[in-house]
Short mmCIF file of C-alpha atoms in Angstrom, two decimals:
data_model
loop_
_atom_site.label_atom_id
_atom_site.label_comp_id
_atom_site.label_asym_id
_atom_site.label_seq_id
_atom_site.Cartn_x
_atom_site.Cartn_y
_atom_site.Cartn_z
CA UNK A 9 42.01 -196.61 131.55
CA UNK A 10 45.41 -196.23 129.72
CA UNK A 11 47.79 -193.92 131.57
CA UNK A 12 48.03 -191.11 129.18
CA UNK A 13 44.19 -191.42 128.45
CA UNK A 14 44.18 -190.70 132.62
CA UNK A 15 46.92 -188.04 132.68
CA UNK A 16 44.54 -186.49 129.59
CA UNK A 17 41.22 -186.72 131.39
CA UNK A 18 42.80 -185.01 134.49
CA UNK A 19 44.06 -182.24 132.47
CA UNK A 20 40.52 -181.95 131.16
CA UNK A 21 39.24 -181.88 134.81
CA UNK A 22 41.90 -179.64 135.96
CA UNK A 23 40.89 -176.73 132.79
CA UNK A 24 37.21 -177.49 133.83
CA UNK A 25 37.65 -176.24 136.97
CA UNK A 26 39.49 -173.45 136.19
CA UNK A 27 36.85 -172.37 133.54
CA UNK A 28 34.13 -172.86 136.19
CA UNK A 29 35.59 -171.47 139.14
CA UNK A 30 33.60 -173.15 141.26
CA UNK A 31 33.54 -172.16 145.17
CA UNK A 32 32.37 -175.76 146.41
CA UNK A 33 33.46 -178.76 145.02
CA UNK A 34 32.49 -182.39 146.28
CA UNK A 35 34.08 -185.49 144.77
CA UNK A 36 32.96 -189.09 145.12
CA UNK A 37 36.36 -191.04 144.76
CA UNK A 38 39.46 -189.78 145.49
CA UNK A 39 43.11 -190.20 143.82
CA UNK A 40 44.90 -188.73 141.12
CA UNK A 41 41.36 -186.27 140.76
CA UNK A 42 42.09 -184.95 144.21
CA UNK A 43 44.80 -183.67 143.31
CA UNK A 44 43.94 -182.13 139.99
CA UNK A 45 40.82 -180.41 141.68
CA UNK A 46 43.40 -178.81 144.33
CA UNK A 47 45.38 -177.66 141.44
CA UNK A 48 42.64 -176.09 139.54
CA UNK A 49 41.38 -174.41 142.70
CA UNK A 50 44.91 -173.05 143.84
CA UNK A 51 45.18 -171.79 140.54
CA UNK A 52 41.89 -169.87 140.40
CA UNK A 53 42.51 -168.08 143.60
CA UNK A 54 46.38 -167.01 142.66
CA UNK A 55 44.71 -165.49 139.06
CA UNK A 56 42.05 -164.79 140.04
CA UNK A 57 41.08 -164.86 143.70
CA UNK A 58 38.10 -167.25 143.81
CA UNK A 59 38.12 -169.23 147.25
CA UNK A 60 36.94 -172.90 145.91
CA UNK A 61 37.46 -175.44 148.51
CA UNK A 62 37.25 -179.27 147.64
CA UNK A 63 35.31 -181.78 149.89
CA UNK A 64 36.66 -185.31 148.74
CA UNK A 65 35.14 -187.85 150.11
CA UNK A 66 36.40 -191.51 149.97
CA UNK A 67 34.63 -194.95 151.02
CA UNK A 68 37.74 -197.12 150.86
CA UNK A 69 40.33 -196.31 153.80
CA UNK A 70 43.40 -197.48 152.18
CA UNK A 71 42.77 -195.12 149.08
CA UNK A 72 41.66 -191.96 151.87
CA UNK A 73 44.76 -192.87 153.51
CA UNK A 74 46.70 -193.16 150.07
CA UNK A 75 45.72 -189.98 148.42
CA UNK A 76 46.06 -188.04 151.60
CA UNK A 77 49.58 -188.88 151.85
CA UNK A 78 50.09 -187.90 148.38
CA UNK A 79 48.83 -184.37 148.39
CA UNK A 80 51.66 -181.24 149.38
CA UNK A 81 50.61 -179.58 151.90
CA UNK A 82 50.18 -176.26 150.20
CA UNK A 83 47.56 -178.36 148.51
CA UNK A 84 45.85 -179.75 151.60
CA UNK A 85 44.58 -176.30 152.69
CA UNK A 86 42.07 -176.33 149.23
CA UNK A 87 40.90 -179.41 150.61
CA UNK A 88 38.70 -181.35 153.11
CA UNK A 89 38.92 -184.77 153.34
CA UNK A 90 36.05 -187.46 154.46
CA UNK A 91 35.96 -191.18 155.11
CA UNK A 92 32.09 -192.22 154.53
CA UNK A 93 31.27 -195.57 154.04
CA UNK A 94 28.82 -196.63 151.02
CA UNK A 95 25.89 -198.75 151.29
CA UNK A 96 23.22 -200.35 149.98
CA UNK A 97 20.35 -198.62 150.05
CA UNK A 98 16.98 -197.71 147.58
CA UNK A 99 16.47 -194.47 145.92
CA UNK A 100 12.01 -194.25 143.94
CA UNK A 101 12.04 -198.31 144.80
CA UNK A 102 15.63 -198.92 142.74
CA UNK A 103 18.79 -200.72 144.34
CA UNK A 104 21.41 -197.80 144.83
CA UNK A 105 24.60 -196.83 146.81
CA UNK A 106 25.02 -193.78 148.88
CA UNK A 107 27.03 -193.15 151.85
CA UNK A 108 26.29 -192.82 155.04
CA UNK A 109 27.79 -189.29 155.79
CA UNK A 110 28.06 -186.36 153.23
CA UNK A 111 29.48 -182.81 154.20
CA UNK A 112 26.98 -180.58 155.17
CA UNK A 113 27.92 -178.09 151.79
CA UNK A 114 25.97 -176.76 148.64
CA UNK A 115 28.08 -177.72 145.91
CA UNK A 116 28.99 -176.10 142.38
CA UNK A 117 30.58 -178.77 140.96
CA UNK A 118 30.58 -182.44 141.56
CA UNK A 119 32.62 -184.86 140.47
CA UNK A 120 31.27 -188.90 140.70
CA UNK A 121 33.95 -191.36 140.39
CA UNK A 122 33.02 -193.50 143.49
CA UNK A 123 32.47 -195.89 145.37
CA UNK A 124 33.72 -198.84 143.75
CA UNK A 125 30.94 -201.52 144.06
CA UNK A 126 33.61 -204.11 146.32
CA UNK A 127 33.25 -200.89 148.98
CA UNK A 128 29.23 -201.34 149.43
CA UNK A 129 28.58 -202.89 152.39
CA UNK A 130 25.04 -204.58 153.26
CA UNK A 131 22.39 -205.66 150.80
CA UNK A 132 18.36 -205.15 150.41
CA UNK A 133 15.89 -208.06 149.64
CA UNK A 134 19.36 -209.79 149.01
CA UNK A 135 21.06 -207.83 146.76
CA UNK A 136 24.54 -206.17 146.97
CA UNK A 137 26.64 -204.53 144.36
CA UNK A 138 30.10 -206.65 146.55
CA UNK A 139 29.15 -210.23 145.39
CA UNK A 140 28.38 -209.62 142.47
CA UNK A 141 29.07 -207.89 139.27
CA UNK A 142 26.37 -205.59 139.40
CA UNK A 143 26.81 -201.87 137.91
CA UNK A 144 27.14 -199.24 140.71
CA UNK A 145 24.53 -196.80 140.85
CA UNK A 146 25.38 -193.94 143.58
CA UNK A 147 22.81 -191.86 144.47
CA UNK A 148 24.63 -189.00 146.49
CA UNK A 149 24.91 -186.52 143.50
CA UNK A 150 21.05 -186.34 143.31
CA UNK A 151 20.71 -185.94 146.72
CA UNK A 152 22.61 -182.55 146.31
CA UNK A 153 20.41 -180.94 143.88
CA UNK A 154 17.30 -179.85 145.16
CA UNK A 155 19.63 -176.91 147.19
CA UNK A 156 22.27 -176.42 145.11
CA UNK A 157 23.33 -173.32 143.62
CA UNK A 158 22.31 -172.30 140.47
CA UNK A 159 25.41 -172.70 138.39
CA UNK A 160 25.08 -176.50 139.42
CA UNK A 161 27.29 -178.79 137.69
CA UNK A 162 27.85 -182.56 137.65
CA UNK A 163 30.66 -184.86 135.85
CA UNK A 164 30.44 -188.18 135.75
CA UNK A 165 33.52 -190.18 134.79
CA UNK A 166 32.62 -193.70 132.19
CA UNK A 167 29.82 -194.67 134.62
CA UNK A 168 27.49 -194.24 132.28
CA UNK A 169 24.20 -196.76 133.95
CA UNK A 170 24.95 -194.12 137.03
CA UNK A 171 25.21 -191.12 134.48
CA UNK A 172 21.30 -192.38 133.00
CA UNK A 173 19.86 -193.27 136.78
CA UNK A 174 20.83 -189.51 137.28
CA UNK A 175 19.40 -187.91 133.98
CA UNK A 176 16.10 -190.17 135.26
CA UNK A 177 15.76 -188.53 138.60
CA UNK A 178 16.96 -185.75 138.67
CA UNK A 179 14.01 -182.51 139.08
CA UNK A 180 15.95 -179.38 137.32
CA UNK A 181 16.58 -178.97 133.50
CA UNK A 182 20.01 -179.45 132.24
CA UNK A 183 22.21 -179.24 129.13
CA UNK A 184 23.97 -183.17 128.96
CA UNK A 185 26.35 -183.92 127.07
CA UNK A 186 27.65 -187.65 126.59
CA UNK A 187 31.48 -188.07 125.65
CA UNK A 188 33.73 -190.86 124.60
CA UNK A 189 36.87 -189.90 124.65
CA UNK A 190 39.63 -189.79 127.33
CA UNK A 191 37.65 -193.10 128.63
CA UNK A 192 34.50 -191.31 128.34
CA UNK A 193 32.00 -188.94 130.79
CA UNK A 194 29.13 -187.01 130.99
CA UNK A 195 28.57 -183.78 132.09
CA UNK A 196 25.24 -181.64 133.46
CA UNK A 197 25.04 -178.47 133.27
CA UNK A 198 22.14 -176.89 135.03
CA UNK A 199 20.17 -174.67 132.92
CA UNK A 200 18.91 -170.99 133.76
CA UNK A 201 15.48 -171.19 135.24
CA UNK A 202 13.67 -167.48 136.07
CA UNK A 203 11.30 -167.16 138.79
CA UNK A 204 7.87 -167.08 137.81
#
């Protein structure tokens, strides 16, 4: 991704989040998003005092490491930060990623730009998404849903095989909408669903 087609996509993450206000973010894959999020969510409490915390979570120490050393420190209090490695695992009898250790949160918004496939450790039946060029499928975000809130919300940045694995399994009815530009995302938006 061009740099101003990433500078433009992070602006489009950063409004998101301030239209959303969410109180619990997670993100798979941390960087110049991290900071963004923190942005957003230092912004909605100074306007208008929403606590939103961010939960990043990273399977590649150098980039933890990296973006951690990045972020001010008036920015760090928005955020938690989490090392988890990614591996190979099965989700309904499919070859999928997730990693090993997710905070223990119910999140409002999640944001899926991780792992990258050469951070998957292990392989099943002999398959692995490292040796080969094999499209990533992560698993994590659907592993969320069952007890999230109900203003659930997922974005899922030009990983679009993980993007239709997700639309596949996941249980709740959602409003999707499928994007090109700035690189390209989807987004699910969990739709209002009375009790019976």
């Amino acid at each position: 991704m061009g740099k101003l087609k990433l500078l433009n996509f992070k602006y489009f993450l950063y409004k998101l989040i301030i239209e959303r206000k969410p109180k619990c973010v997670v993100e798979f894959g941390s960087g110049f998003s991290t900071i963004a999020i923190a942005l957003a969510l230092r912004e909605n409490k100074l306007k208008d005092n929403i606590s939103g915390h961010l939960y990043s979570i990273e399977g590649n120490k150098k980039w933890f490491h990296n973006t951690q050393e990045k972020i001010d420190n008036d920015l760090k209090k928005f955020i938690d930060f989490h090392y988890s490695k990614p591996v190979t695992s099965t989700f309904n009898g499919h070859l999928v990623s997730k990693h090993e250790k997710l905070p223990d949160v119910s999140p409002n918004f999640i944001y899926l730009d991780g792992p990258s496939p050469l951070d998957v450790e292990g392989e099943i039946h002999g398959l692995s998404f490292k040796k080969n060029n094999r499209r990533i499928i992560s698993v994590d975000p659907i592993l969320y849903e069952s007890s999230a809130p109900a203003d659930f919300f997922i974005l899922i940045d030009r990983r679009y095989t993980n993007a239709n694995f997700i639309e596949k399994n996941l249980i709740y009815n959602y409003e999707i909408k499928k994007k090109i530009y700035f690189g390209g995302f989807v987004t699910f938006e969990k739709k209002y669903q009375p009790y019976p």
